[in-house]
Amino acid sequence: MNILIVLAHPEPQSMNAAMFTTAIETLRAAGHEVKTSNLYAMRFNPVSDQGNFTKLQNTTFYKQQLEELHATATGSFAADIESEQQKVEWCDLMIWQFPLWWFSVPGILKGWVDRVFAMGRFYGEGRLYEQGVFKNKKALLSLTTGGREEAYLKGGLQGDIHNMLKPIHRGMLRFTGFHVLRPQIIYGPARQSPAMRDRELDQWRNRLVEVFNEAPVEIGTY
Ligand SMILES: Cc1cc2nc3c(=O)[nH]c(=O)nc-3n(C[C@H](O)[C@H](O)[C@H](O)COP(=O)(O)OP(=O)(O)OC[C@H]3O[C@@H](n4cnc5c(N)ncnc54)[C@H](O)[C@@H]3O)c2cc1C
């Protein structure tokens, strides 16, 4: 199968980078094709504006979604967007590896979505959710937190983490048709002992070997 792994972490020695490398190695060893988007290493530009396109339909008033429809019809997405769109279209499973920042994805990953998930190309004209463009694909969020697990339970200090992930799971992934797998969450890796972090990496390895046998989850109910 084809897997795209997107990493949004600036430090190559971080736990997120270790999860990213582990996933690449494990999935390739299992015989899968893997492509990656290491957003900081690529210096991916997260600013969504007129630069998303090689030519504009309307040069006097910028309306992004209309320009996206035009670029879809005329093949005029900027090269950095086009190549990311092709990777998403190519994959059967997309994994996002990121640290939770302000209860959400880091800005560089949000900017990647803002620019790459274009109207016309990835959604629109009734092609949403069950009829979404990516209805034959799966997606998996793999993330780390600073806080402890008990803080992210229902009624915990920070609140239920699954509610935090809902806008990503539903608004970005299900919206465009992806079937969502259970998120992989490491709570507070910086607080863990090296042995605990090794165990987290082992659990990730074991999960990935069987990942194509997993059933998607109903968002918010797992
Ligand atoms: C802007 C911002 C906003 C934030 N918002 C939130 C928030 O809303 N909620 C929240 O909970 N937290 C928040 N945080 C904290 C953040 O989520 C955590 O710092 C992050 O998730 C920890 O993951 P990491 O990969 O950066 O860990 P690191 O600190 O890089 O890694 C932890 C440890 O793992 C070790 N390690 C690396 N590779 C391996 C390996 N192969 N084997 C074993 N150990 C290894 C590292 O050496 C390190 O000691 C925020 C942080 C920032 C900067």
mmCIF file with all atom_site columns, C-alpha atoms and ligand atoms in Angstrom, residues 9 13-16 18 99-103 144-147 152 189-190 197-198 201, ligand 1:
data_model
loop_
_atom_site.group_PDB
_atom_site.id
_atom_site.type_symbol
_atom_site.label_atom_id
_atom_site.label_alt_id
_atom_site.label_comp_id
_atom_site.label_asym_id
_atom_site.label_entity_id
_atom_site.label_seq_id
_atom_site.pdbx_PDB_ins_code
_atom_site.Cartn_x
_atom_site.Cartn_y
_atom_site.Cartn_z
_atom_site.occupancy
_atom_site.B_iso_or_equiv
_atom_site.pdbx_formal_charge
_atom_site.auth_seq_id
_atom_site.auth_comp_id
_atom_site.auth_asym_id
_atom_site.auth_atom_id
_atom_site.pdbx_PDB_model_num
ATOM   1  C CA  . HIS A 1 9   ? 8.308  19.271 14.157 1.00 0.00 ? 9   HIS A CA  1
ATOM   2  C CA  . GLN A 1 13  ? 16.147 14.670 17.665 1.00 0.00 ? 13  GLN A CA  1
ATOM   3  C CA  . SER A 1 14  ? 12.634 15.072 19.061 1.00 0.00 ? 14  SER A CA  1
ATOM   4  C CA  . MET A 1 15  ? 10.269 12.280 20.034 1.00 0.00 ? 15  MET A CA  1
ATOM   5  C CA  . ASN A 1 16  ? 8.122  13.289 17.064 1.00 0.00 ? 16  ASN A CA  1
ATOM   6  C CA  . ALA A 1 18  ? 11.675 9.363  16.337 1.00 0.00 ? 18  ALA A CA  1
ATOM   7  C CA  . PRO A 1 99  ? 3.201  17.856 18.770 1.00 0.00 ? 99  PRO A CA  1
ATOM   8  C CA  . LEU A 1 100 ? -0.041 19.313 20.129 1.00 0.00 ? 100 LEU A CA  1
ATOM   9  C CA  . TRP A 1 101 ? 0.408  23.083 19.974 1.00 0.00 ? 101 TRP A CA  1
ATOM   10 C CA  . TRP A 1 102 ? -2.285 25.261 21.500 1.00 0.00 ? 102 TRP A CA  1
ATOM   11 C CA  . PHE A 1 103 ? -4.702 22.331 21.471 1.00 0.00 ? 103 PHE A CA  1
ATOM   12 C CA  . THR A 1 144 ? 2.456  14.065 21.455 1.00 0.00 ? 144 THR A CA  1
ATOM   13 C CA  . THR A 1 145 ? 1.433  16.358 24.280 1.00 0.00 ? 145 THR A CA  1
ATOM   14 C CA  . GLY A 1 146 ? 3.217  18.302 26.979 1.00 0.00 ? 146 GLY A CA  1
ATOM   15 C CA  . GLY A 1 147 ? 0.540  17.479 29.526 1.00 0.00 ? 147 GLY A CA  1
ATOM   16 C CA  . TYR A 1 152 ? -6.757 15.152 28.820 1.00 0.00 ? 152 TYR A CA  1
ATOM   17 C CA  . PRO A 1 189 ? 7.114  12.193 26.333 1.00 0.00 ? 189 PRO A CA  1
ATOM   18 C CA  . ALA A 1 190 ? 9.480  14.690 27.953 1.00 0.00 ? 190 ALA A CA  1
ATOM   19 C CA  . ARG A 1 197 ? 9.695  6.152  25.445 1.00 0.00 ? 197 ARG A CA  1
ATOM   20 C CA  . ASP A 1 198 ? 11.176 2.958  23.986 1.00 0.00 ? 198 ASP A CA  1
ATOM   21 C CA  . LEU A 1 201 ? 8.036  3.412  19.955 1.00 0.00 ? 201 LEU A CA  1
HETATM 22 C C1  . LIG B 2 .   ? 3.880  26.593 20.726 1.00 0.00 ? 1   LIG B C1  1
HETATM 23 C C2  . LIG B 2 .   ? 3.637  25.434 21.665 1.00 0.00 ? 1   LIG B C2  1
HETATM 24 C C3  . LIG B 2 .   ? 2.360  25.140 22.044 1.00 0.00 ? 1   LIG B C3  1
HETATM 25 C C4  . LIG B 2 .   ? 2.114  24.026 22.854 1.00 0.00 ? 1   LIG B C4  1
HETATM 26 N N1  . LIG B 2 .   ? 0.828  23.731 23.203 1.00 0.00 ? 1   LIG B N1  1
HETATM 27 C C5  . LIG B 2 .   ? 0.572  22.645 23.947 1.00 0.00 ? 1   LIG B C5  1
HETATM 28 C C6  . LIG B 2 .   ? -0.770 22.274 24.267 1.00 0.00 ? 1   LIG B C6  1
HETATM 29 O O1  . LIG B 2 .   ? -1.740 22.887 23.843 1.00 0.00 ? 1   LIG B O1  1
HETATM 30 N N2  . LIG B 2 .   ? -0.955 21.176 25.042 1.00 0.00 ? 1   LIG B N2  1
HETATM 31 C C7  . LIG B 2 .   ? 0.090  20.425 25.514 1.00 0.00 ? 1   LIG B C7  1
HETATM 32 O O2  . LIG B 2 .   ? -0.136 19.433 26.213 1.00 0.00 ? 1   LIG B O2  1
HETATM 33 N N3  . LIG B 2 .   ? 1.367  20.740 25.212 1.00 0.00 ? 1   LIG B N3  1
HETATM 34 C C8  . LIG B 2 .   ? 1.625  21.828 24.439 1.00 0.00 ? 1   LIG B C8  1
HETATM 35 N N4  . LIG B 2 .   ? 2.911  22.112 24.094 1.00 0.00 ? 1   LIG B N4  1
HETATM 36 C C9  . LIG B 2 .   ? 3.984  21.150 24.477 1.00 0.00 ? 1   LIG B C9  1
HETATM 37 C C10 . LIG B 2 .   ? 4.263  20.162 23.335 1.00 0.00 ? 1   LIG B C10 1
HETATM 38 O O3  . LIG B 2 .   ? 3.085  19.513 22.917 1.00 0.00 ? 1   LIG B O3  1
HETATM 39 C C11 . LIG B 2 .   ? 5.276  19.093 23.783 1.00 0.00 ? 1   LIG B C11 1
HETATM 40 O O4  . LIG B 2 .   ? 6.462  19.748 24.129 1.00 0.00 ? 1   LIG B O4  1
HETATM 41 C C12 . LIG B 2 .   ? 5.534  18.085 22.695 1.00 0.00 ? 1   LIG B C12 1
HETATM 42 O O5  . LIG B 2 .   ? 4.358  17.408 22.332 1.00 0.00 ? 1   LIG B O5  1
HETATM 43 C C13 . LIG B 2 .   ? 6.557  17.034 23.139 1.00 0.00 ? 1   LIG B C13 1
HETATM 44 O O6  . LIG B 2 .   ? 6.948  16.270 22.017 1.00 0.00 ? 1   LIG B O6  1
HETATM 45 P P1  . LIG B 2 .   ? 8.425  16.444 21.407 1.00 0.00 ? 1   LIG B P1  1
HETATM 46 O O7  . LIG B 2 .   ? 8.577  15.544 20.230 1.00 0.00 ? 1   LIG B O7  1
HETATM 47 O O8  . LIG B 2 .   ? 8.711  17.884 21.192 1.00 0.00 ? 1   LIG B O8  1
HETATM 48 O O9  . LIG B 2 .   ? 9.232  15.887 22.633 1.00 0.00 ? 1   LIG B O9  1
HETATM 49 P P2  . LIG B 2 .   ? 10.797 16.040 22.965 1.00 0.00 ? 1   LIG B P2  1
HETATM 50 O O10 . LIG B 2 .   ? 10.921 16.944 24.137 1.00 0.00 ? 1   LIG B O10 1
HETATM 51 O O11 . LIG B 2 .   ? 11.585 16.336 21.742 1.00 0.00 ? 1   LIG B O11 1
HETATM 52 O O12 . LIG B 2 .   ? 11.101 14.545 23.318 1.00 0.00 ? 1   LIG B O12 1
HETATM 53 C C14 . LIG B 2 .   ? 10.956 14.056 24.611 1.00 0.00 ? 1   LIG B C14 1
HETATM 54 C C15 . LIG B 2 .   ? 12.155 13.220 24.885 1.00 0.00 ? 1   LIG B C15 1
HETATM 55 O O13 . LIG B 2 .   ? 12.192 12.118 23.986 1.00 0.00 ? 1   LIG B O13 1
HETATM 56 C C16 . LIG B 2 .   ? 13.538 11.871 23.679 1.00 0.00 ? 1   LIG B C16 1
HETATM 57 N N5  . LIG B 2 .   ? 13.710 11.068 22.460 1.00 0.00 ? 1   LIG B N5  1
HETATM 58 C C17 . LIG B 2 .   ? 13.914 11.505 21.196 1.00 0.00 ? 1   LIG B C17 1
HETATM 59 N N6  . LIG B 2 .   ? 14.097 10.458 20.362 1.00 0.00 ? 1   LIG B N6  1
HETATM 60 C C18 . LIG B 2 .   ? 13.986 9.346  21.115 1.00 0.00 ? 1   LIG B C18 1
HETATM 61 C C19 . LIG B 2 .   ? 14.092 7.952  20.829 1.00 0.00 ? 1   LIG B C19 1
HETATM 62 N N7  . LIG B 2 .   ? 14.351 7.510  19.605 1.00 0.00 ? 1   LIG B N7  1
HETATM 63 N N8  . LIG B 2 .   ? 13.929 7.077  21.835 1.00 0.00 ? 1   LIG B N8  1
HETATM 64 C C20 . LIG B 2 .   ? 13.667 7.478  23.084 1.00 0.00 ? 1   LIG B C20 1
HETATM 65 N N9  . LIG B 2 .   ? 13.574 8.808  23.416 1.00 0.00 ? 1   LIG B N9  1
HETATM 66 C C21 . LIG B 2 .   ? 13.741 9.716  22.457 1.00 0.00 ? 1   LIG B C21 1
HETATM 67 C C22 . LIG B 2 .   ? 14.128 13.254 23.550 1.00 0.00 ? 1   LIG B C22 1
HETATM 68 O O14 . LIG B 2 .   ? 15.522 13.217 23.672 1.00 0.00 ? 1   LIG B O14 1
HETATM 69 C C23 . LIG B 2 .   ? 13.485 13.963 24.703 1.00 0.00 ? 1   LIG B C23 1
HETATM 70 O O15 . LIG B 2 .   ? 14.225 13.817 25.882 1.00 0.00 ? 1   LIG B O15 1
HETATM 71 C C24 . LIG B 2 .   ? 3.196  23.224 23.299 1.00 0.00 ? 1   LIG B C24 1
HETATM 72 C C25 . LIG B 2 .   ? 4.487  23.540 22.922 1.00 0.00 ? 1   LIG B C25 1
HETATM 73 C C26 . LIG B 2 .   ? 4.718  24.635 22.106 1.00 0.00 ? 1   LIG B C26 1
HETATM 74 C C27 . LIG B 2 .   ? 6.146  24.967 21.698 1.00 0.00 ? 1   LIG B C27 1
#
